[in-house]
Structure formats: structure tokens, C-alpha cells
Coordinates of C-alpha atoms in Angstrom, one line a residue:
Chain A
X20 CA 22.9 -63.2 4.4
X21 CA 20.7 -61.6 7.0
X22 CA 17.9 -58.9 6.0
X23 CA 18.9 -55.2 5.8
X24 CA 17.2 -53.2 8.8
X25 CA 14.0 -51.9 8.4
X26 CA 14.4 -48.2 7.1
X27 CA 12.3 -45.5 9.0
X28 CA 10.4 -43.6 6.6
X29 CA 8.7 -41.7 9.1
X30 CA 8.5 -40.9 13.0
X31 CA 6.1 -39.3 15.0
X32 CA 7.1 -37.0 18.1
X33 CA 5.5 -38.3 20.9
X34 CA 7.2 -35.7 22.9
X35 CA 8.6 -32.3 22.2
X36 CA 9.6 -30.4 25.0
X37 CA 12.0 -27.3 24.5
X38 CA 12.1 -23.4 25.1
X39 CA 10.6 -21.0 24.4
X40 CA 8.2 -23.3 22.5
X41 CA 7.0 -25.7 25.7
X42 CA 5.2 -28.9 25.4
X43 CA 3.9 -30.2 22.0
X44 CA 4.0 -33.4 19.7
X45 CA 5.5 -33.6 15.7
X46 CA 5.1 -35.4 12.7
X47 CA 8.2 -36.0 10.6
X48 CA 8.5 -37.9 7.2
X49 CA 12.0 -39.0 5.4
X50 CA 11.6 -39.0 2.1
X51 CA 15.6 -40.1 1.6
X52 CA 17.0 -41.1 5.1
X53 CA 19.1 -38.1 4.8
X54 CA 16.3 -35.6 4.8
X55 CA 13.4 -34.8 7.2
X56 CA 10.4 -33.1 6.5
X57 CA 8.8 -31.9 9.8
X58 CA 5.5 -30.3 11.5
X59 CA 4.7 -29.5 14.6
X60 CA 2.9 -27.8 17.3
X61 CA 4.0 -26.7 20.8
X62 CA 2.5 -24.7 23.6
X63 CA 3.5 -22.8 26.7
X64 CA 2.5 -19.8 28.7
X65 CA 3.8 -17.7 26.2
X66 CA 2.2 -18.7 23.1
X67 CA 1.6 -21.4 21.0
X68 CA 3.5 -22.5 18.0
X69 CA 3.1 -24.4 14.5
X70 CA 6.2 -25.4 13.2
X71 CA 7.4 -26.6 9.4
X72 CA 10.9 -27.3 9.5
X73 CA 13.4 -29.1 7.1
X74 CA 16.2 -31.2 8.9
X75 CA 19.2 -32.8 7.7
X76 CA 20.4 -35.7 8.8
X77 CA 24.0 -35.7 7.2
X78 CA 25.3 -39.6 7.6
X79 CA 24.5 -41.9 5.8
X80 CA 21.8 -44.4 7.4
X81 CA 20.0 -41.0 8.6
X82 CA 17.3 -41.8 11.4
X83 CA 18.3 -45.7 11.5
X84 CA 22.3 -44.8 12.4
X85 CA 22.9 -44.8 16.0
X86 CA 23.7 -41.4 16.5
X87 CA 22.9 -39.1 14.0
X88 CA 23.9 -34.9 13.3
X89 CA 20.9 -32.8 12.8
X90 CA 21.0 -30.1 11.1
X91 CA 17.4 -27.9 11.2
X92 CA 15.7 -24.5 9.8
X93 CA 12.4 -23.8 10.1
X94 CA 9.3 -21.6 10.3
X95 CA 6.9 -21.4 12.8
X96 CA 4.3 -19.4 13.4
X97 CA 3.7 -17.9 17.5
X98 CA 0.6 -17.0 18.0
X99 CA 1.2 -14.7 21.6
X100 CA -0.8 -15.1 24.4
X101 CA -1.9 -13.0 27.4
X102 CA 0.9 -14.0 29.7
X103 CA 3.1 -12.7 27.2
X104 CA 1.9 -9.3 27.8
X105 CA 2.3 -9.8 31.3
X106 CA 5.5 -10.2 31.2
X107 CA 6.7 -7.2 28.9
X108 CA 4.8 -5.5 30.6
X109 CA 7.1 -6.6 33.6
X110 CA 10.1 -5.3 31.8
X111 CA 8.6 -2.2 31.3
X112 CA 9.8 1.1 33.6
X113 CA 7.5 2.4 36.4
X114 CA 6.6 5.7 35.3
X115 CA 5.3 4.0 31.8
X116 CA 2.0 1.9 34.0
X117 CA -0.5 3.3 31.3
X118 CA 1.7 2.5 28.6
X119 CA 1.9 -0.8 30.2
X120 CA -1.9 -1.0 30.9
X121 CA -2.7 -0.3 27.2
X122 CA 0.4 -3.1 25.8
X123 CA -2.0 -5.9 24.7
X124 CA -0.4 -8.5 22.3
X125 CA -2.4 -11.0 22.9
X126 CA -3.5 -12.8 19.7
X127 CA -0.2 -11.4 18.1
X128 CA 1.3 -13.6 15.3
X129 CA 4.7 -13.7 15.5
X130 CA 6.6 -15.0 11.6
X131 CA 9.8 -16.4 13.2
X132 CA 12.6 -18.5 11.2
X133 CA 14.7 -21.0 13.4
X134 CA 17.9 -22.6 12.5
X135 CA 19.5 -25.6 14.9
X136 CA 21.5 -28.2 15.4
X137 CA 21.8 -31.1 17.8
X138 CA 22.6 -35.2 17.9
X139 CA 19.8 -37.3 17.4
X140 CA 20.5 -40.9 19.3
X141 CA 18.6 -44.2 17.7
X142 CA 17.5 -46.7 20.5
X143 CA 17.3 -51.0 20.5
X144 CA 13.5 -50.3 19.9
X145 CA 12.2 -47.8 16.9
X146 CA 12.9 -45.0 19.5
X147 CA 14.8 -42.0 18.7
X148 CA 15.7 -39.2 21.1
X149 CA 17.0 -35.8 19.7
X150 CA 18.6 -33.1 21.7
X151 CA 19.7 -30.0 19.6
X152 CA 19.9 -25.8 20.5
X153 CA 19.5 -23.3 18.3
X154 CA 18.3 -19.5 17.3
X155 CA 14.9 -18.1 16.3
X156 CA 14.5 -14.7 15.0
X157 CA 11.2 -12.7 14.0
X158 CA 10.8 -11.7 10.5
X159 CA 8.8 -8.6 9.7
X160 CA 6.6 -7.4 12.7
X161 CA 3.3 -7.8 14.0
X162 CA 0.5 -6.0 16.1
X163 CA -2.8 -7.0 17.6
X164 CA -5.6 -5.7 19.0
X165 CA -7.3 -2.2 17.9
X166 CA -6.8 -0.1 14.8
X167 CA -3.8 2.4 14.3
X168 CA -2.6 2.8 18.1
X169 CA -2.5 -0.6 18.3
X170 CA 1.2 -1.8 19.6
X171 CA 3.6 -3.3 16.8
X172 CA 6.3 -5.5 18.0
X173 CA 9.8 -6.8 15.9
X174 CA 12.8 -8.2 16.1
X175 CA 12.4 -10.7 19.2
X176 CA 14.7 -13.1 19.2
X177 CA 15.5 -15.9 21.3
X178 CA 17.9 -18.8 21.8
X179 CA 15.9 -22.2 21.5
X180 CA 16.9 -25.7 23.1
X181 CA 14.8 -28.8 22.3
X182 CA 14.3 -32.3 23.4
X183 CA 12.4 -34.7 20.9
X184 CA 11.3 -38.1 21.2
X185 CA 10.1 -40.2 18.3
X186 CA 8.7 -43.1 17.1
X187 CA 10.0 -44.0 14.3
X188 CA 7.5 -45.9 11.7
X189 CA 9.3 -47.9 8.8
X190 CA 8.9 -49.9 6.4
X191 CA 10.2 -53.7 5.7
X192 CA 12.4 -53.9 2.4
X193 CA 10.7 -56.6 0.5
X194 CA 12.6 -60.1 0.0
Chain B
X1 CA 35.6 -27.5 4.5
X2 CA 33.2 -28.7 6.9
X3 CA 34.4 -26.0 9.4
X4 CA 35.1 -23.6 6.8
X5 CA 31.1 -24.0 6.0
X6 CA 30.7 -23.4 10.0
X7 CA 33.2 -20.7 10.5
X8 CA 31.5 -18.7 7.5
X9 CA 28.0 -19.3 8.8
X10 CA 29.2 -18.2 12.7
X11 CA 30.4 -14.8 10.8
X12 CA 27.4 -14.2 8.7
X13 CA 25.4 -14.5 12.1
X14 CA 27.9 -12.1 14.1
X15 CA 27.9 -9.6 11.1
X16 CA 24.5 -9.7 11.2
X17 CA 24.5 -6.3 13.7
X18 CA 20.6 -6.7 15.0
X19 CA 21.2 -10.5 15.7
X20 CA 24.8 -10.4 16.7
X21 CA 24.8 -8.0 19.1
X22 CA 21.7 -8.7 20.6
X23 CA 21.3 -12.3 20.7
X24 CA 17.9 -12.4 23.0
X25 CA 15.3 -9.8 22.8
X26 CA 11.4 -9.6 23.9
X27 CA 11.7 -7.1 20.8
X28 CA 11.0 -3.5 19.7
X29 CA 7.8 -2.3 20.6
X30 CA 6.4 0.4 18.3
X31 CA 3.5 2.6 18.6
X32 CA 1.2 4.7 16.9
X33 CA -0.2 8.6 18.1
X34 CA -1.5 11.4 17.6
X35 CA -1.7 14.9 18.7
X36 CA -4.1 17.4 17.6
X37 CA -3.7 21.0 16.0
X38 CA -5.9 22.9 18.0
X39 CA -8.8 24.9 15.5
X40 CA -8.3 28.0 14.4
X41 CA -10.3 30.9 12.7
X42 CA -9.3 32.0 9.0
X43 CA -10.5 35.3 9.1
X44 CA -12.4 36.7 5.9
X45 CA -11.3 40.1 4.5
X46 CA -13.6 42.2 6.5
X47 CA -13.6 45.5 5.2
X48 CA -16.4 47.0 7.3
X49 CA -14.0 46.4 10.6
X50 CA -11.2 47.2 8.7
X51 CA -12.4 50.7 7.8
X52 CA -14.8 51.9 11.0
X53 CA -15.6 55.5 11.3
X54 CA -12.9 55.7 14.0
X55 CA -10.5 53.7 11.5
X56 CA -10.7 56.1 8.7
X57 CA -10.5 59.1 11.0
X58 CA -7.5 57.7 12.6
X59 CA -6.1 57.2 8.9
X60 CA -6.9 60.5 7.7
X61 CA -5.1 61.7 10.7
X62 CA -2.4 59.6 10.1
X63 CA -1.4 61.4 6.4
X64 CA -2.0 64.7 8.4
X65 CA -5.3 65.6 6.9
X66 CA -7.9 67.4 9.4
X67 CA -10.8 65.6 10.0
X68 CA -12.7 68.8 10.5
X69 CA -11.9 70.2 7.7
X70 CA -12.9 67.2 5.6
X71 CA -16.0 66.7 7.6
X72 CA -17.0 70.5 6.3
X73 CA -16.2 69.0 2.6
X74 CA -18.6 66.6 2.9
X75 CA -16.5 63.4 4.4
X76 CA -19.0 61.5 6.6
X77 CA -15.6 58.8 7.9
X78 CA -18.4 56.0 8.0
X79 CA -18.7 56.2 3.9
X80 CA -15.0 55.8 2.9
X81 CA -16.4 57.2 -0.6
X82 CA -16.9 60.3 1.0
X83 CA -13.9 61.1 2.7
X84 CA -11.9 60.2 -1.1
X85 CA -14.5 62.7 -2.5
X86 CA -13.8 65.3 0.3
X87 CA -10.6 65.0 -0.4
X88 CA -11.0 66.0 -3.8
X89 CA -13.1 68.5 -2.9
X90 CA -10.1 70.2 -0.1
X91 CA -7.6 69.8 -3.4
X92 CA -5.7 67.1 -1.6
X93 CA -7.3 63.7 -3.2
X94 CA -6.2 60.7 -1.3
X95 CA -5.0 59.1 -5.0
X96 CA -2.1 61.5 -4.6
X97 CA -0.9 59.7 -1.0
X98 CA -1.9 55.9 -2.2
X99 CA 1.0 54.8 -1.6
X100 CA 1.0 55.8 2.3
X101 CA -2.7 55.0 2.3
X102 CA -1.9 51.5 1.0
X103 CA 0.5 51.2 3.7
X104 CA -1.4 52.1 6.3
X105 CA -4.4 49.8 5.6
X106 CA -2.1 47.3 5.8
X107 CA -0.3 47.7 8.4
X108 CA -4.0 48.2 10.6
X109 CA -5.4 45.2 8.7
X110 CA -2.9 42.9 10.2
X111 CA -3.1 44.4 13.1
X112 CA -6.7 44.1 13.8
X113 CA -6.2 40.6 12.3
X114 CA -3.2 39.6 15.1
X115 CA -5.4 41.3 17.7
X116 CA -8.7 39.2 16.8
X117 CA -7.7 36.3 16.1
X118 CA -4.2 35.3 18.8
X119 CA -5.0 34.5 22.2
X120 CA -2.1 35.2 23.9
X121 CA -3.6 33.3 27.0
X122 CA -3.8 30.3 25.3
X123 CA -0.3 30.2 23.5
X124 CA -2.0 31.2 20.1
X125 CA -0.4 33.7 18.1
X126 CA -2.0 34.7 14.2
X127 CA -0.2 36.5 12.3
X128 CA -2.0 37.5 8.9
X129 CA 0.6 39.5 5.7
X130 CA -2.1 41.6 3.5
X131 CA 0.9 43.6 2.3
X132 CA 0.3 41.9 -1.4
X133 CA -3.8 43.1 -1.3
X134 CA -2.2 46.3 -1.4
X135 CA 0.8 46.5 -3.9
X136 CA -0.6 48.0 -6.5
X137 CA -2.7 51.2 -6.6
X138 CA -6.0 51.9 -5.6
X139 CA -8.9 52.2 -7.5
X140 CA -10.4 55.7 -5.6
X141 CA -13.6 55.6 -7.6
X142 CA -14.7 52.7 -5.6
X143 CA -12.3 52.4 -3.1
X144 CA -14.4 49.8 -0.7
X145 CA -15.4 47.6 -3.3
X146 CA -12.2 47.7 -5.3
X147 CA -10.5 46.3 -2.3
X148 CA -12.7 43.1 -1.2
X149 CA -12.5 42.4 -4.8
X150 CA -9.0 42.6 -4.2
X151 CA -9.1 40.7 -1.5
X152 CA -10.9 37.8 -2.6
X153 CA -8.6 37.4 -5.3
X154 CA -5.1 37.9 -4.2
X155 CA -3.2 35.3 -1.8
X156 CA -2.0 36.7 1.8
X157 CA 0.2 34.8 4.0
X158 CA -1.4 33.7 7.2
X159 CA 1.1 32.4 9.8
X160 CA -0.7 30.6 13.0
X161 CA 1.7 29.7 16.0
X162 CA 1.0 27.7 19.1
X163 CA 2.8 28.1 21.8
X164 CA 2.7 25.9 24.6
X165 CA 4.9 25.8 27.7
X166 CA 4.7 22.3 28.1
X167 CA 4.9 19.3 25.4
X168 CA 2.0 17.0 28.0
X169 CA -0.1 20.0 26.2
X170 CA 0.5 19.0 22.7
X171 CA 0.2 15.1 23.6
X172 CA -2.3 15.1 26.2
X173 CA -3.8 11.8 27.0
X174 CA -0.3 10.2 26.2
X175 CA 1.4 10.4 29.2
X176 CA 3.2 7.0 29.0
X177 CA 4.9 8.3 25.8
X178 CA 6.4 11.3 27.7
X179 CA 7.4 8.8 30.7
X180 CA 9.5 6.3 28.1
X181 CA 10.9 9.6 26.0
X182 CA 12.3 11.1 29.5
X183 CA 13.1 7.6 30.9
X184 CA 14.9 6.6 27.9
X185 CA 13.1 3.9 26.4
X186 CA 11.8 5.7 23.4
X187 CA 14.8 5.2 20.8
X188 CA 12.9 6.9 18.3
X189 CA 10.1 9.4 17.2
X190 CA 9.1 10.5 13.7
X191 CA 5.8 12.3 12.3
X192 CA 4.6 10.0 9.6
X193 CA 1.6 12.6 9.1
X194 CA 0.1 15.5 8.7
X195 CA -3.7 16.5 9.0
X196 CA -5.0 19.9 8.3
X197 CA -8.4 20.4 7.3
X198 CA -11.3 22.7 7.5
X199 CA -14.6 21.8 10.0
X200 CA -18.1 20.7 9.2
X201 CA -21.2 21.9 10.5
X202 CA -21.9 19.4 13.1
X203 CA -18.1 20.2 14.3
X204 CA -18.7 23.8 14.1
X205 CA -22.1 23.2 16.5
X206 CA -20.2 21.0 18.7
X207 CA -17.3 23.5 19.3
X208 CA -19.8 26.5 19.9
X209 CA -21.3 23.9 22.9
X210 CA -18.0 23.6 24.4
X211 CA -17.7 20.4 23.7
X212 CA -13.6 19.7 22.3
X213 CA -13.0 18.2 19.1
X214 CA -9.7 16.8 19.5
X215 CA -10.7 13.2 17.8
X216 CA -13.1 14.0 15.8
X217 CA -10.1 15.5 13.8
X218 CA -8.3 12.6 13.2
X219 CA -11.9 11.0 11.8
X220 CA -10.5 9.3 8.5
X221 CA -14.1 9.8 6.9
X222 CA -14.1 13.7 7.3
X223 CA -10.2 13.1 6.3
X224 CA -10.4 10.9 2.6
X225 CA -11.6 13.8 0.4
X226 CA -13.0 16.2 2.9
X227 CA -15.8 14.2 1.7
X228 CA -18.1 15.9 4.1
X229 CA -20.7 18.8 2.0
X230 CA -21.0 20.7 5.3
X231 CA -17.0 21.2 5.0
X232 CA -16.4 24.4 3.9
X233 CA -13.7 24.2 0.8
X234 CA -10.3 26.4 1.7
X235 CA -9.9 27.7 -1.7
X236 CA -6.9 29.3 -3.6
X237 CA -4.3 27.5 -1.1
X238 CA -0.7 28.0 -3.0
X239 CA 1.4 26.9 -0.2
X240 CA 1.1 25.3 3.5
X241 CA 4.4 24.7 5.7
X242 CA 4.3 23.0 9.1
X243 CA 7.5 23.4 11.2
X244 CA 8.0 22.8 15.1
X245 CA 10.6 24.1 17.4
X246 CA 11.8 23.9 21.2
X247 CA 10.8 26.3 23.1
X248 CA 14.2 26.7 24.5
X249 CA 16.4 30.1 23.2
X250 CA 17.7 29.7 19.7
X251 CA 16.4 26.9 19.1
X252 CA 16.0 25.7 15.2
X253 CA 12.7 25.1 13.2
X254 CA 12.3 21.6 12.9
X255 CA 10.6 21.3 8.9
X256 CA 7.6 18.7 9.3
X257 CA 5.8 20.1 5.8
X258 CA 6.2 22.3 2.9
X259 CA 4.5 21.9 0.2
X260 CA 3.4 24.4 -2.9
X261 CA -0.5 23.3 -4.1
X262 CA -2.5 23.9 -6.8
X263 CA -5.6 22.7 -5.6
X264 CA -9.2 24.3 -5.3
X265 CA -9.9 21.3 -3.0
X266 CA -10.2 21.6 0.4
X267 CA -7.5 21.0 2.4
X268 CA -7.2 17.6 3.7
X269 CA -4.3 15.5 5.1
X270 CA -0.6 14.7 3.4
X271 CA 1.5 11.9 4.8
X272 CA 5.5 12.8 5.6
X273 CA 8.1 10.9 7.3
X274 CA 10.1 13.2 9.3
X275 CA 12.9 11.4 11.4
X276 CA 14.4 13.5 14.1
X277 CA 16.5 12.9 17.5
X278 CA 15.3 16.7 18.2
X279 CA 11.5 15.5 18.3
X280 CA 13.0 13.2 21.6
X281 CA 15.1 15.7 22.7
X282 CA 12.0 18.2 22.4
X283 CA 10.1 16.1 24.3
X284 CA 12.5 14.6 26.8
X285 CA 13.8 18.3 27.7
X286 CA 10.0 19.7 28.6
X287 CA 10.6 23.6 28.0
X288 CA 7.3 23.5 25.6
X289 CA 7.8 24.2 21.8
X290 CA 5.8 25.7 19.3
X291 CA 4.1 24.5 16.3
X292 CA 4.0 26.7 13.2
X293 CA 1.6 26.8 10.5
X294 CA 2.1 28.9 7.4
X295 CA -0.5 29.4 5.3
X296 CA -0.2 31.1 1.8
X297 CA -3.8 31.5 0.4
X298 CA -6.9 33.5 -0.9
X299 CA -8.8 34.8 2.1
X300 CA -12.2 33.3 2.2
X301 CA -15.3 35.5 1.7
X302 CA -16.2 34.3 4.7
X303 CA -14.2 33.3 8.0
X304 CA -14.2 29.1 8.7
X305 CA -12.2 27.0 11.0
X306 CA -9.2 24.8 10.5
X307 CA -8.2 22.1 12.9
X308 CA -5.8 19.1 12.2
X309 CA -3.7 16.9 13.6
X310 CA 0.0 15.2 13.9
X311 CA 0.7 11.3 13.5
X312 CA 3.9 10.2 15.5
X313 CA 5.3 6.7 14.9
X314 CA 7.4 5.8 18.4
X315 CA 9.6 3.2 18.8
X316 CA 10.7 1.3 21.7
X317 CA 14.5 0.8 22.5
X318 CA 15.0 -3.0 22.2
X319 CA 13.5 -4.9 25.4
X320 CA 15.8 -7.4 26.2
X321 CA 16.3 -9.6 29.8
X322 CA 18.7 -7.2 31.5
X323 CA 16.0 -4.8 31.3
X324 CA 14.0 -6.3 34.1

């Protein structure tokens, strides 16, 4: 009888590309095969994120199956900067320009919860690439930068789209 | 069940109304101003310019007594004593037209009030009610000092208006707010508080120099407590109201404050939340609008200065792509 597979108990995102988060790299650890427990950080103009997340990998054979459902919600925290403000300030009408000169939310953290979903494709080698959209809203609001007056932004919301690549680290059964 | 799971999360999401209807959003921008109360004078009870020579002549006139004929009784009209002795002295005694006496006093002591302290110029307009110093008889035996006794013990009704033509008065320095209210981007405006407190001494100097005050009002130290010594304490205040209203014909008191005290602390700040399309609309239509301040208190022996200021909470209408 040949060996069972090795089962991936962990993967490491050597790649994370999406919007709005950008460019980043992951961690995530299977504690059952079913069941992800992820971290991560991504950057882009815009800001840069940290990202806890709990994914669900619904069939049975989880990361190992050849393609996989994911289901994900997370958290991640956005930390805004200055380009951001350039472009609100872009969206902004003409006749507000001091309003617009004074909009700093640079240095902003944004609380923002995140639910997706997406396939998640195994390769020949311990290579797994994950495609999956989704929806992040803020929670709560936020404001940066000088006392009282200071500008106090909520409710942003975007769609999300992400493109993971991982190596996936496991372990032998023993014999 | 699997799609029933799906089909009840999708409606959750869509019933959602901030999510579902607005799916992508740079979000609601919210900001924080103020705009100041300009000072103004509450006048002591001053009965010296209240009863001149040429004051109590012109009274005496008033109940059709002849100031001649008093004058040869004795009445010298810069000793109100005098004239009430005179009067005695003619067999007409002023005790026997209180009543009309009373009224009169009043009516000149708001009126020399209104005239000293409203600048019509600058959209100020003080209007002080004595009637209830004079409500009950006067004591003729010591007329003057009967009534600052009076005075310093019985609440009037001071009402302060400001009047300006346009709101960029009121919010100066905050231009950008009137451009979003008139452009349509401000979805919402509400005060969230309410400063009114009496000046300090370095204030007071600073004001005498010229120099305006408009910040130093909102300074949360001189604020917390009226922790300042040099702060004269407004004593005896029963009651303080703060209302606005467009300048526009018929147009309604918007309520920002009313409280009844029972404090012998100097007035300080009180938070509200008032909520009000008319604020926009106020500011949006640009026909000025006046701020009231009612005042129900003791009159101070001497006259001090009250300034304050107005906290406005403005918030964005949602930013969202179509918007660029």
C-alpha cells in the first residue's frame, strides 16, 4: 500500500498581490486541513495593511486537494498614507481647496473587517495558488493628525480581489 | 442548504442599507468647528446714570410735577433724596405715584441699558428687562439705596442678539465649510456644544489693545471650571437659552440651549447635540441669521464681559468614485 500524501500543516505566501491592499507576503497555519489560520501584511500607495484572517477550506483534504473552496473573514488593520489624501482630496469639489488643503489622513488607522471567497488550486510541487474576491468594510471611524478639528473618516468600503501564492510546508505521516 | 446559507447571507448584505446601497465608498468625512460668540458687556445696575440730574428732572416732569416749584422746596434733582423730600414738603410725596414712578425707572433703565450697550453697527442688539427690580414698592426713605440693594438681589432678564447679514461672519476662517454646505457635500450639521463664559484679566487687557479674542475662547483651561481667579464669577444665573434663527422673514428660532441653573459658579460651557437640516439650510441660503442669548440673572455689582463660543460637528456626504 503506498504512503498517504504528506499533509500541509502550514504555507507561507510568497506572494500576495490584490486590491486595494497591493503587494505583500502571508503566513498561514492548518491546524485541521479544513481550517486556516492566516497573517499578513500588504502595501500600496494607499496604505499599508496587517491582516488576521480565518479561512475555510470546506472539502475534505483542505490545502492538499487539488482545487479547494475558500471561504475567508478577516481583520486588518490600514494604516493610511499620504497619497491617500491626495486622492480624496481629488474627489473633492473646487470651491472646497482649503478644505482640501487642511484633509490630512495620513497616519490614519483604518479597523476594517473583510469577508471572501475564491478557489484555491494545489500544484505537482507544494505550490498552491489562490484566487478569491471579496468585500471590506470599516468598522468605527478614525481621524489623524491635530486635536478636535482634526478630520474623522467612516464607512469606506471597498470591493477586494486577491491573488495568493504559497508554499506549502508539511509534514511526513510517520510509518 | 448550501445555497439557502448563500442566498440568506447575499440578503443580510443587501439589507444592510449603508453597505448595500453603497457598495464602494472613500467614506464619510467628518469635521470638527467652531464659531465664536462675540464678548459682550453685562452691565451693573448703575444707579448714578440711571438717575442723573437731567434724569430725575425729566421724571419729575413726566408725573406732571414742576421742577421749579420743587426746586423752591428744596429738591436739588442731583440728590434723589431731595426731590422725595420736596415732594413731601409741596404735599404731593412721590410714595403716593410709586407705581408710575416704578414704571418709569424702568422703562429709562432699559432704555439707557439697550442704548449703551447694542451697537446697531455691528449687528448687536442688548436688551436688558428690570421690570421685576421694580414690582414691589419703593422704599422712599432711602430711595437710591433701597434700589441697588434691590438690584443686586433680584434677577432681570438680559436678552443679547447678534445680528449678522452674512453666516461667513459667524464662521469666519471656515470658508471651506460654507463652500461643501452650498455645494452640497455637507449632508449634515449639528452643534454638539455650547461655550459661554465670563473673561479673565489678561483677556480683558488684550481686548482693550485691540487685539480679538476669538480662540482664546474656546481655551479648554479657562473652560474646565472657569478655573482661572482672574475670571470674574457670573453669580445668581437661574436660566440661560441659546437659540439661532435665519435671517430670512418669519423664520423660526432654532433651540440650541435652555437650561434653568442653580449655580453660584461661574458660567462655563454645557455640551448639546442639536441635529438640524435648518442649520444647512441656514447656511446654504446666506441671508445672515441671528444668534440669541437669553440670560436670566442677578445683575453684577459691577459690569464684566461674556464671550463664548459654538462647537459644530459637519459631516461629509459619502465620497464615493462617481464623485470624481
Amino acid at each position: 500500500m503506498p504512503p498517504p500524501p504528506p499533509r500541509s500543516v502550514a504555507g507561507i505566501d510568497v506572494l500576495r498581490l490584490g486590491f486595494p491592499s497591493g503587494i505583500g507576503l502571508g503566513f498561514r497555519g492548518f491546524p485541521i486541513p479544513e481550517l486556516a489560520l492566516e497573517a499578513g501584511a500588504e502595501t500600496f500607495g494607499l496604505f499599508t495593511s496587517l491582516e488576521l484572517a480565518v479561512a475555510a477550506l470546506p472539502i475534505p483534504g483542505g490545502p492538499d486537494r487539488k482545487v479547494q473552496p475558500v471561504v475567508r473573514v478577516g481583520y486588518r488593520k490600514m494604516f493610511v498614507h499620504e497619497t491617500s489624501d491626495r486622492v480624496v482630496r481629488g474627489a473633492l469639489p473646487r470651491s472646497a481647496h482649503e478644505l482640501a488643503d487642511e484633509l490630512a489622513l495620513h497616519g490614519a488607522r483604518l479597523d476594517m473587517l473583510s469577508i471572501s471567497s475564491g478557489l484555491c488550486v494545489r500544484f505537482r510541487r507544494p505550490v498552491a495558488l489562490e484566487l478569491s474576491v471579496g468585500y471590506l468594510a470599516q468598522v468605527g471611524s478614525t481621524r489623524a493628525n491635530g486635536g478636535r478639528e482634526a478630520i474623522e473618516m467612516r464607512s469606506a468600503r471597498f470591493f477586494l480581489g486577491d491573488i495568493r501564492l504559497t508554499w506549502l510546508l508539511h509534514r511526513r505521516r510517520a510509518r | 442548504m448550501r445555497r439557502l446559507v448563500l442566498a440568506l447571507a447575499l440578503a443580510a448584505l443587501l439589507a444592510c442599507d449603508s453597505i448595500g446601497s453603497n457598495l464602494f465608498s472613500l467614506g464619510t468625512f467628518e469635521r470638527s468647528f467652531s464659531a465664536a460668540i462675540d464678548v459682550v458687556e453685562i452691565p451693573s445696575f448703575d444707579v448714578e446714570a440711571l438717575l442723573t440730574p437731567e434724569n430725575v428732572e425729566a421724571l419729575v416732569h413726566a408725573l406732571h410735577y414742576d421742577p421749579d416749584e420743587l426746586r423752591r422746596a428744596g429738591a436739588d434733582f442731583a440728590d434723589l433724596q431731595s426731590v422725595v423730600d420736596a415732594s413731601v414738603r409741596i404735599g404731593a410725596p412721590l410714595a403716593a405715584r410709586d407705581a408710575e414712578l416704578r414704571e418709569i425707572l424702568s422703562l429709562v433703565a432699559e432704555h439707557l441699558a439697550s442704548d449703551a450697550l447694542s451697537n446697531e453697527p455691528k449687528g448687536l442688539f442688548v436688551r436688558l428687562e428690570v421690570g421685576a427690580l421694580f414690582e414691589e414698592p419703593l422704599d422712599y426713605r432711602r430711595l437710591e439705596a433701597s434700589l441697588t440693594e434691590r438690584a443686586l438681589r433680584t434677577p432681570v432678564d438680559l436678552e443679547v442678539i447678534y445680528r449678522t447679514e452674512s453666516i461667513d461672519t459667524l464662521l469666519s476662517g471656515k470658508a471651506e465649510i460654507l463652500d461643501l454646505a452650498r455645494s452640497g457635500w455637507l449632508d449634515s450639521l449639528r452643534i454638539v456644544e455650547v461655550g459661554l463664559r465670563t473673561l479673565a484679566a489678561d483677556e480683558l487687557a488684550r481686548r482693550a489693545e485691540g487685539e480679538g479674542i476669538r480662540k482664546l475662547l474656546q481655551d479648554p483651561a479657562r473652560i474646565q471650571g472657569c478655573v482661572d481667579e482672574t475670571q470674574r464669577r457670573m453669580e445668581g444665573v437661574e436660566r440661560l437659552s441659546i437659540a439661532l434663527r435665519s435671517n430670512a422673514e418669519d423664520a423660526a428660532w432654532i433651540e440650541i440651549l435652555d437650561e434653568g441653573l442653580d449655580s453660584e459658579d461661574a458660567i462655563c460651557a454645557w455640551m448639546t447635540t442639536l441635529r438640524s437640516p435648518e442649520l444647512i439650510q441656514i447656511i446654504s441660503d446666506d441671508q445672515g441669521l441671528e444668534l440669541r442669548v437669553r440670560v436670566r440673572t442677578r445683575l453684577p455689582a459691577e459690569p464684566f464681559l461674556l464671550g463664548g463660543y459654538l462647537w459644530f460637528d459637519g459631516e461629509s456626504v459619502t465620497i464615493r468614485p462617481g464623485k470624481f
